[in-house]
Coordinates of C-alpha atoms in Angstrom, one line a residue:
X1435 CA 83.2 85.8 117.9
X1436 CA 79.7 86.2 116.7
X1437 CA 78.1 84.5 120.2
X1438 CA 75.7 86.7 121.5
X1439 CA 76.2 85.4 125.0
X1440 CA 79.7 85.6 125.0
X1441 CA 81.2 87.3 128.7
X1442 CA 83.3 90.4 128.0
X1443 CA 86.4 90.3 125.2
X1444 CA 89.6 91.7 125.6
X1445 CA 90.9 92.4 122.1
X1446 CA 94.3 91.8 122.0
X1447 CA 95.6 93.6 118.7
X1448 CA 98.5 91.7 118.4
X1449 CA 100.0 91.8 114.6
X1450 CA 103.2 92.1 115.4
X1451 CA 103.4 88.0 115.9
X1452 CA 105.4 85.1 114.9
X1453 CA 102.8 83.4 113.4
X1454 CA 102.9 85.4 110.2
X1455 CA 106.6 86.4 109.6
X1456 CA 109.6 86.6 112.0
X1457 CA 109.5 89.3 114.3
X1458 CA 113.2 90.3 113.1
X1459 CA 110.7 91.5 109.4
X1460 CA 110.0 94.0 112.2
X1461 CA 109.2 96.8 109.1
X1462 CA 106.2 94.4 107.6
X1463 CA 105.0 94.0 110.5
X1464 CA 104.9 97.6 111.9
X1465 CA 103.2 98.2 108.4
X1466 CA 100.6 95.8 109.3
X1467 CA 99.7 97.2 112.6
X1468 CA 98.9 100.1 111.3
X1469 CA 95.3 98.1 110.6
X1470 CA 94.7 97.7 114.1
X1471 CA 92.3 100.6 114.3
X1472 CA 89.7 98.2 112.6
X1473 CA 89.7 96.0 115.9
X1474 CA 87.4 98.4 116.5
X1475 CA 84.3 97.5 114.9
X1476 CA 84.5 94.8 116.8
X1477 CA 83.9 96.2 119.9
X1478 CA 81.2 95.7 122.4
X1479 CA 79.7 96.9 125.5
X1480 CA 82.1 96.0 128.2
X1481 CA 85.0 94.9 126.0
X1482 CA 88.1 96.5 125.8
X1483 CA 90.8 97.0 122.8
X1484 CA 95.3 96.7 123.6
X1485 CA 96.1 98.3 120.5
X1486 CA 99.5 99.2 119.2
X1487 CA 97.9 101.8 117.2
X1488 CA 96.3 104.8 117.9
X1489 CA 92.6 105.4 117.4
X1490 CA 91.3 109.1 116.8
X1491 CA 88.6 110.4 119.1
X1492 CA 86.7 111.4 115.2
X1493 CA 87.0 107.9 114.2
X1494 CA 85.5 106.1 117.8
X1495 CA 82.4 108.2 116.7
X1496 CA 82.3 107.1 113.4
X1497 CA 82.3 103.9 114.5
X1498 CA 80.0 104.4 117.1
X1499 CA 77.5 105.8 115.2
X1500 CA 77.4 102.8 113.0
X1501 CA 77.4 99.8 115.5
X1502 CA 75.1 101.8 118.2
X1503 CA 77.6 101.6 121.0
X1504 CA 79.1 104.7 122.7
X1505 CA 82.3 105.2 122.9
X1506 CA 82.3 105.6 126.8
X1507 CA 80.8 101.9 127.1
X1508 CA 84.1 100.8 125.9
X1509 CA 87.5 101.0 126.5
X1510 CA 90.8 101.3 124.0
X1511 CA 94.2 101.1 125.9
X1512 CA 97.0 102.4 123.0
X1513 CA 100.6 101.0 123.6
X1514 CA 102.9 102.9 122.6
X1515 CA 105.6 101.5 120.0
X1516 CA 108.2 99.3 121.3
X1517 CA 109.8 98.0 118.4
X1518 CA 109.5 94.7 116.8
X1519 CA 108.3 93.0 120.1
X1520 CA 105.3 91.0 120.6
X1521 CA 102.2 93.6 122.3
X1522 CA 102.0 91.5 125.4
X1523 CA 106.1 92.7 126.5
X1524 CA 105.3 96.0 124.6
X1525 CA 102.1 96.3 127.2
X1526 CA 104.8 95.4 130.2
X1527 CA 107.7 97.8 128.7
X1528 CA 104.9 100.7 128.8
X1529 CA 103.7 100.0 132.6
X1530 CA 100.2 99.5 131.1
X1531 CA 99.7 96.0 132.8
X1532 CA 97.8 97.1 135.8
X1533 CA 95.3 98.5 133.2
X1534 CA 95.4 95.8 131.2
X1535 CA 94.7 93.4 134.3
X1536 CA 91.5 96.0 136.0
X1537 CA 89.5 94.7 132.7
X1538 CA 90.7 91.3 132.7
X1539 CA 89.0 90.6 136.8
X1540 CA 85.6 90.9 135.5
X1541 CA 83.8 87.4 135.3
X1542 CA 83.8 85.5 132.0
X1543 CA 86.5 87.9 130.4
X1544 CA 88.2 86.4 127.8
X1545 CA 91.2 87.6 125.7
X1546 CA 90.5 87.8 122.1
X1547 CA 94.2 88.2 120.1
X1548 CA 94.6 88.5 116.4
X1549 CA 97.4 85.8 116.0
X1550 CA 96.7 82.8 118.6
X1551 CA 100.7 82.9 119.4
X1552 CA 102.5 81.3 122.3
X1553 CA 103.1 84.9 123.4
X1554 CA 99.5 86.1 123.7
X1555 CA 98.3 82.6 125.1
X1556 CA 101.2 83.1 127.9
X1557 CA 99.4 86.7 128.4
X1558 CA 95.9 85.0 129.0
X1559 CA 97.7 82.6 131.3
X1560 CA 99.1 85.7 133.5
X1561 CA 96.2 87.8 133.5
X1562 CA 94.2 84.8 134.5
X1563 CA 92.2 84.7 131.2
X1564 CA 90.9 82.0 128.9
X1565 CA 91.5 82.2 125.6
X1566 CA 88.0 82.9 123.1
X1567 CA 86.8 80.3 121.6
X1568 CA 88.7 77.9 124.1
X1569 CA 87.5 76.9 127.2
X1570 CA 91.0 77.1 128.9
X1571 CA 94.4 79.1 128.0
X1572 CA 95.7 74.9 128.7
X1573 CA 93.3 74.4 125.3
X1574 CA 94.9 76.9 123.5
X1575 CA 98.3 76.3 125.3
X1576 CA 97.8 72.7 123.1
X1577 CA 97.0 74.2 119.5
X1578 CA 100.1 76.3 119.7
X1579 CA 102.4 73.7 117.6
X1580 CA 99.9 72.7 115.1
X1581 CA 98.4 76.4 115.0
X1582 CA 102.5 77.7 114.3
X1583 CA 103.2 74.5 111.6
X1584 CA 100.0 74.9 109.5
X1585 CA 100.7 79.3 109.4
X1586 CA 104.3 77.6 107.4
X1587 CA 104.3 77.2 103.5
X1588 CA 106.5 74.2 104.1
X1589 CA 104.1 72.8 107.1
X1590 CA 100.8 73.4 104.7
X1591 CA 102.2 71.7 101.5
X1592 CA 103.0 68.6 103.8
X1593 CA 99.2 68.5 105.0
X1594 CA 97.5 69.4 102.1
X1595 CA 99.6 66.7 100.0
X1596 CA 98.1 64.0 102.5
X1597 CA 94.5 65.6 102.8
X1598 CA 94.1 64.9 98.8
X1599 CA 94.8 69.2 97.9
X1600 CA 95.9 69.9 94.2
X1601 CA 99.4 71.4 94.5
X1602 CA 101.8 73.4 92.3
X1603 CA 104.8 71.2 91.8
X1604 CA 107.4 72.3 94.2
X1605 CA 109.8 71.7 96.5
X1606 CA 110.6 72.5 100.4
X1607 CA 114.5 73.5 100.6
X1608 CA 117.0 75.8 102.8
X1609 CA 118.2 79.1 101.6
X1610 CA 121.4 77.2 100.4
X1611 CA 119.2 75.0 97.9
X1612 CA 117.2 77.4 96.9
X1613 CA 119.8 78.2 93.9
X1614 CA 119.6 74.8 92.7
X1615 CA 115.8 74.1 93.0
X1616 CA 115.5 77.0 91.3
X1617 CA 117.0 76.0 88.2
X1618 CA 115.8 72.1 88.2
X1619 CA 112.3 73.3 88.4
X1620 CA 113.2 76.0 85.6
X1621 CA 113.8 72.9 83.0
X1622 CA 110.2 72.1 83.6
X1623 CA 108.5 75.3 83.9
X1624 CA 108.9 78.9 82.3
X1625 CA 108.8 80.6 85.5
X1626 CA 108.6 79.7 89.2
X1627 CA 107.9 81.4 92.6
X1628 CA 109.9 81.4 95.7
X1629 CA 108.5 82.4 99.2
X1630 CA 109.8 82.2 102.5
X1631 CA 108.4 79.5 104.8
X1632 CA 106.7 82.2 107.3
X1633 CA 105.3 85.4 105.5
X1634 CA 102.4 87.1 105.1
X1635 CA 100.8 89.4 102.2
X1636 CA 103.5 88.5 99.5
X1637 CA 106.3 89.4 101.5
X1638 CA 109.6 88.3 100.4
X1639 CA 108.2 86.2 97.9
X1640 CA 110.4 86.1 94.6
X1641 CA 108.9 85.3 90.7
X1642 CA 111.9 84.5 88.6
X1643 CA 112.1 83.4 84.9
X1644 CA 115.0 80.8 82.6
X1645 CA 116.2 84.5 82.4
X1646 CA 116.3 85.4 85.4
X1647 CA 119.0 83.2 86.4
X1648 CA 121.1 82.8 83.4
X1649 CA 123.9 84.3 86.0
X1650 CA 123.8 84.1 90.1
X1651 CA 120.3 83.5 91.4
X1652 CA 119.2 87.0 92.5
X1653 CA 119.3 87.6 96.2
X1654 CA 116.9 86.2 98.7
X1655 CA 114.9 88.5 101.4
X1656 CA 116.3 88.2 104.6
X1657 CA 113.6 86.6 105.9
X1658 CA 114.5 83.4 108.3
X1659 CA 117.9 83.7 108.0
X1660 CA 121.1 82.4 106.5
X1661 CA 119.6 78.5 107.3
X1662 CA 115.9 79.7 106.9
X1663 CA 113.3 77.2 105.4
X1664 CA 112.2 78.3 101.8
X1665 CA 109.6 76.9 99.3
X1666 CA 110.5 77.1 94.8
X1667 CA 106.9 76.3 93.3
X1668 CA 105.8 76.3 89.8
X1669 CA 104.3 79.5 88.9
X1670 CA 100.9 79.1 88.1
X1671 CA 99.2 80.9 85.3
X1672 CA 97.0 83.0 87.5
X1673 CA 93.6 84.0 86.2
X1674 CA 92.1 84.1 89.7
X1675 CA 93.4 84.1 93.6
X1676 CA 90.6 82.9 95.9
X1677 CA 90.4 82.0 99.5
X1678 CA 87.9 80.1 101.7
X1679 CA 87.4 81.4 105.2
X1680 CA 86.5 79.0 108.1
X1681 CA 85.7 78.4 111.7
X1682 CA 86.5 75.2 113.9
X1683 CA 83.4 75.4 116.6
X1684 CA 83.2 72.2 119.5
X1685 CA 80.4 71.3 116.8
X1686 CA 82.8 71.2 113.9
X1687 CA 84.1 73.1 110.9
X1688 CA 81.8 75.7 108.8
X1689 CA 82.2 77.9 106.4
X1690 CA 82.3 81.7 106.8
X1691 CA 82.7 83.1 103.4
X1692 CA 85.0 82.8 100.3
X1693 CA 85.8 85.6 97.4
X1694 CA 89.0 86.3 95.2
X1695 CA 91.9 88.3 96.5
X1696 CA 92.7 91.2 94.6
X1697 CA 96.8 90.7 94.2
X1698 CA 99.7 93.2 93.1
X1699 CA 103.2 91.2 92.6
X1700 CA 101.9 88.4 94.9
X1701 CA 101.1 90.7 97.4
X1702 CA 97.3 91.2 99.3
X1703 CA 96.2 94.6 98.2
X1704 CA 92.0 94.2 98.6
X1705 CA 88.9 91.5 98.5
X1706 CA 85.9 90.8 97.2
X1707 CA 83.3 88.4 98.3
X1708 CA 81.6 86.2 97.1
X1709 CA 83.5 84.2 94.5
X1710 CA 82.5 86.0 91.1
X1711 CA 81.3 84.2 88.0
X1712 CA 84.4 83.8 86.8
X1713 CA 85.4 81.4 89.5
X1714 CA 82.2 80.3 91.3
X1715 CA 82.8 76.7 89.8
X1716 CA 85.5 76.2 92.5
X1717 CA 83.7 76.8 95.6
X1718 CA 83.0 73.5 96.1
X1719 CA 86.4 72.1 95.6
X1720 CA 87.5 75.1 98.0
X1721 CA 84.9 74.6 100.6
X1722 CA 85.9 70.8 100.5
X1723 CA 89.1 71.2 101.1
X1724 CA 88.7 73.8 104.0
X1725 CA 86.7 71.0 105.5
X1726 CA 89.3 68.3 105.5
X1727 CA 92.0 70.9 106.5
X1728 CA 89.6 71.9 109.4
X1729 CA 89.1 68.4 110.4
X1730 CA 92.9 68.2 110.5
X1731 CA 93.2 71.5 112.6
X1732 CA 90.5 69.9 115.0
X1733 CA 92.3 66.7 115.6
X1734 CA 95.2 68.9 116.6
X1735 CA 92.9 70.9 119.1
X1736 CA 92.6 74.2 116.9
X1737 CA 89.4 76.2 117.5
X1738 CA 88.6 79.5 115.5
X1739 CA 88.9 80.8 112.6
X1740 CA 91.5 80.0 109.5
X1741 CA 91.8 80.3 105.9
X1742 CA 92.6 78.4 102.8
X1743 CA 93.9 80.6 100.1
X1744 CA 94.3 78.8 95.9
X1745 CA 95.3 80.0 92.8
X1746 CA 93.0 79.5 89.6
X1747 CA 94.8 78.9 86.6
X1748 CA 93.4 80.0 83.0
X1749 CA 91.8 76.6 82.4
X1750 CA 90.0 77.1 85.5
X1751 CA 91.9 74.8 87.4
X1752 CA 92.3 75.3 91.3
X1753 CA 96.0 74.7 93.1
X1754 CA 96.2 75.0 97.0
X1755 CA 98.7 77.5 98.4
X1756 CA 98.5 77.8 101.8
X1757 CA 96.4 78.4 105.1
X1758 CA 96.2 81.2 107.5
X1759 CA 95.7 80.1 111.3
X1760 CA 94.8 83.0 112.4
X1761 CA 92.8 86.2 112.2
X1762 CA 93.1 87.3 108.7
X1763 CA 93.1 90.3 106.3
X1764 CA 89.1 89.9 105.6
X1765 CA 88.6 88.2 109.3
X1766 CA 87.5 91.4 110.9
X1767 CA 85.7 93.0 107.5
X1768 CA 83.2 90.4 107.4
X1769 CA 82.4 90.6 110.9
X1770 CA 81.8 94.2 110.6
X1771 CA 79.9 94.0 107.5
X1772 CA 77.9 91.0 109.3
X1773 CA 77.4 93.3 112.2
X1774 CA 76.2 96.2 110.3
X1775 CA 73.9 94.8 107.8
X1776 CA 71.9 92.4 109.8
X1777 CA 71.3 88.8 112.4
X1778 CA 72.6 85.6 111.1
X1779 CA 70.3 84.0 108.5
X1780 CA 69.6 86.7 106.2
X1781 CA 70.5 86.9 102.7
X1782 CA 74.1 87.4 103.1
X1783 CA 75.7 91.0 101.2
X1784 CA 77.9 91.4 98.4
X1785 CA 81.3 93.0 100.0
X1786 CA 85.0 94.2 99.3
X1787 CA 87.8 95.8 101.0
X1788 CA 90.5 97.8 99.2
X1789 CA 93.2 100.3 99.8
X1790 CA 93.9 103.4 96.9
X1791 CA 96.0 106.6 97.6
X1792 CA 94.2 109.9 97.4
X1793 CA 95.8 112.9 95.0
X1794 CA 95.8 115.1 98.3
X1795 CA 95.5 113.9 101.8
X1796 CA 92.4 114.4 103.7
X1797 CA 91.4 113.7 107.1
X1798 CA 88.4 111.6 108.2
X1799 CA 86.3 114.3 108.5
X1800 CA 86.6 115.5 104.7
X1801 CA 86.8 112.0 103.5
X1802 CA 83.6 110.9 105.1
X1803 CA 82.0 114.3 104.0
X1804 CA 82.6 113.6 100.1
X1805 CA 81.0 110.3 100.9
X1806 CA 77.8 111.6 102.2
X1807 CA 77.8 114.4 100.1
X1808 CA 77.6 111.7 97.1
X1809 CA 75.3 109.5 99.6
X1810 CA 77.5 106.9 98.7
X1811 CA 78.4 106.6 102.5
X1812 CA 77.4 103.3 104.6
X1813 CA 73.7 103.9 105.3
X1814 CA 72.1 101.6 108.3
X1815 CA 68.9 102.0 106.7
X1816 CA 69.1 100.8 103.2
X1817 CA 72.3 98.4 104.4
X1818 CA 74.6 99.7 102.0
X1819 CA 77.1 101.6 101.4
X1820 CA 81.1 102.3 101.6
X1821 CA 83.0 102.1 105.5
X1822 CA 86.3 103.8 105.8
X1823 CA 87.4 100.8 108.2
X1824 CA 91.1 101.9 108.7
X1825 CA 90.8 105.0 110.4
X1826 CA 92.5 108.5 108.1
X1827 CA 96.1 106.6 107.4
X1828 CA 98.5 109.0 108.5
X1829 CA 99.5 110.6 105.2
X1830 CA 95.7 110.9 104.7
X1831 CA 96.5 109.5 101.3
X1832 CA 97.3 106.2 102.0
X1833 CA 93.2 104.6 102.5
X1834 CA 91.6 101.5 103.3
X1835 CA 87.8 100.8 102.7
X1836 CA 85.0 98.5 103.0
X1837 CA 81.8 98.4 100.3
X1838 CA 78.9 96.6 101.2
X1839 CA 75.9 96.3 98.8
X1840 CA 73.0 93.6 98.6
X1841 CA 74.5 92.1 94.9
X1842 CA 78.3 92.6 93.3
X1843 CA 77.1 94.7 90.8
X1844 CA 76.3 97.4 93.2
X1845 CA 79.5 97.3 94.9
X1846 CA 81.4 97.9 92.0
X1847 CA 79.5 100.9 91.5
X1848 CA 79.7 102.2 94.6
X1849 CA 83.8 101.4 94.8
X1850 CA 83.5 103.8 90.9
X1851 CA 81.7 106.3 92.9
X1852 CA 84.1 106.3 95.9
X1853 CA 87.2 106.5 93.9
X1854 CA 86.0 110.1 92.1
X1855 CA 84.7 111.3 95.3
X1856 CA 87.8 110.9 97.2
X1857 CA 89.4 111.5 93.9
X1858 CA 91.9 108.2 94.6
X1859 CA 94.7 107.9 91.9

């Protein structure tokens, strides 16, 4: 969404989706909404924000007074919660769809959702909108099954078998064969992983050892229910996780960035970017096979962004794991750091995002005082600098950051300096 010229946005927020785990996980997903505050740095004149969280009057300033544009030039419309329900009913169920609609009739508005889902496309549809980057909601309408197949585990090891990918060994089973893939793949390996076809951020996945299931298999997450599609994979011996961010353009495919996810038990907990030394040597393998997968996506009519995540085992090897067809995790963190630290074409920043609980909660104000304080604090002028991207996390403990620096060495400094400052345990 980087086009200068593009016509006004409407940023649809919409993380409670389909796409990334069934709306019955409706707990995950009301943990990942709480992120939608960041939609914010996204903002321009004229464009307006349906967010199912709330955004504090301290933290539109904040934001303001690092992208240049005033808080009154733009417009945030809060739904209130609604349950584990896509935002488009959630918009209908609070009466907000007039308000909705008044910015949707002005020329060239487009709706800009998180997750591309059949729900969101259906709300561009009724509002009259088209669907950014495509030219028609019909477009996007079209993208929907392969756009829903390739956000699967099972759907992604299918493709990336035929596009040429490295893959764990594995197997693609229902929750009644998971027991017994389990233990066949057990003979051959020490340990394997188990994940449910549609998740997101490690949940429900399951790491079990010959131990683990010298007795009943342990039990399964409730995720996709009692017939729901499952995928046992060899567990890899991780030294890095990496991912490759792209963009299918009417041009072609391109690469946005790539780095190394920072994991906990399989699950997402921060990013850095780029690759470090430890695992440059795979970019190109990476980048390659984002390329053929974005070929694949294009053939199928998908425009926009995706990601290609991969494991890195000690010898340095590369496995695929899967792909993310929609706006991700790091999506909106680059295109603020992009936005904040200069045009297309300059040297590109050293970045990461992260999350770390505080010893006592603070609230924005105190938090972004110890920063500046410690001038360790984004600064527009030198282009550096750490972002609390998140908004305060209710707790005030609970926070998510950006650092930006013009080499990695300086963001790990800054990130050192951050954690005493905010004195993060």
């Amino acid at each position: 969404m980087d086009e200068p010229d593009a016509g006004p946005l409407l940023l649809f927020a919409n993380f409670l989706s389909d796409l990334a785990v069934d709306l019955d996980e409706g707990g995950a997903l009301a943990r990942w909404a709480q992120q939608a505050p960041r939609k914010a740095w996204l903002l321009r004149t004229g464009d307006a924000l349906v967010t199912p969280g709330s955004l504090s009057d301290d933290f539109r300033r904040y934001v303001s007074g690092l992208t240049g544009i005033a808080p009154e030039r733009t417009t945030v419309i809060e739904v209130p919660p609604a349950g584990a329900v896509p935002l488009a009913r959630a918009v209908r169920e609070a009466g907000l769809t007039d308000r909705v609609a008044a910015h949707a009739r002005r020329p060239g508005t487009a709706l800009l959702p998180t997750a591309p889902d059949a729900s969101a496309v259906a709300f561009a549809r009724e509002l009259g909108l088209t669907v950014h980057p495509y030219a028609t909601a019909e477009e996007a309408a079209a993208a929907l099954p392969v756009t829903m197949l390739l956000n699967t585990k099972a759907g992604f090891r299918e493709a990336a078998a035929r596009l040429g990918m490295r893959l764990p060994e594995g197997r693609v089973c229902s929750r009644p064969e998971v027991d017994g893939a389990v233990r066949r793949l057990l003979e051959r390996h020490e340990r394997v992983v188990v994940k449910p076809d549609r998740s997101a951020g490690g949940h429900g996945m399951l790491f079990l050892s010959r131990r683990d299931v010298r007795g009943p298999c342990p039990a399964l997450a409730p995720v996709g229910g009692p017939r729901g599609t499952w995928v046992v994979e060899e567990h890899v011996a991780v030294a890095e996780s990496v991912s490759v961010q792209m963009e299918n353009t009417p041009s072609g495919t391109r690469v946005l960035f790539s780095g190394a996810m920072r994991t906990e038990h399989g699950s997402f907990t921060g990013y850095v970017s780029p690759l470090p030394p430890s695992c440059a040597h795979v970019a190109a393998e990476l980048e390659e096979w984002g390329r053929r997968l974005g070929r694949h996506l294009a053939a199928h009519g998908h425009l926009g962004p995706f990601g290609l995540d991969a494991l890195v085992d000690t010898a340095g090897v590369p496995y695929a794991g899967e792909s993310n067809v929609r706006r991700t995790a790091t999506t909106t963190p680059h295109a603020m750091v992009t936005r904040l630290t200069g045009p297309a074409g300059t040297a590109p920043p050293a970045w990461s995002v992260a999350k770390g609980r505080t010893r006592t909660a603070l609230g924005l104000t105190e938090a972004l005082a110890r920063l500046r304080e410690r001038r360790l604090a984004f600064d527009p002028a030198r282009g550096q600098g750490a972002v609390l991207y998140a908004d305060a996390p209710e707790d005030g403990r609970s926070w998510r950051y950006a650092v930006v620096a013009p080499h990695p060495d300086g963001v790990s400094e800054t990130e050192r300096g951050l954690v005493e400052a905010l004195e993060i345990e």
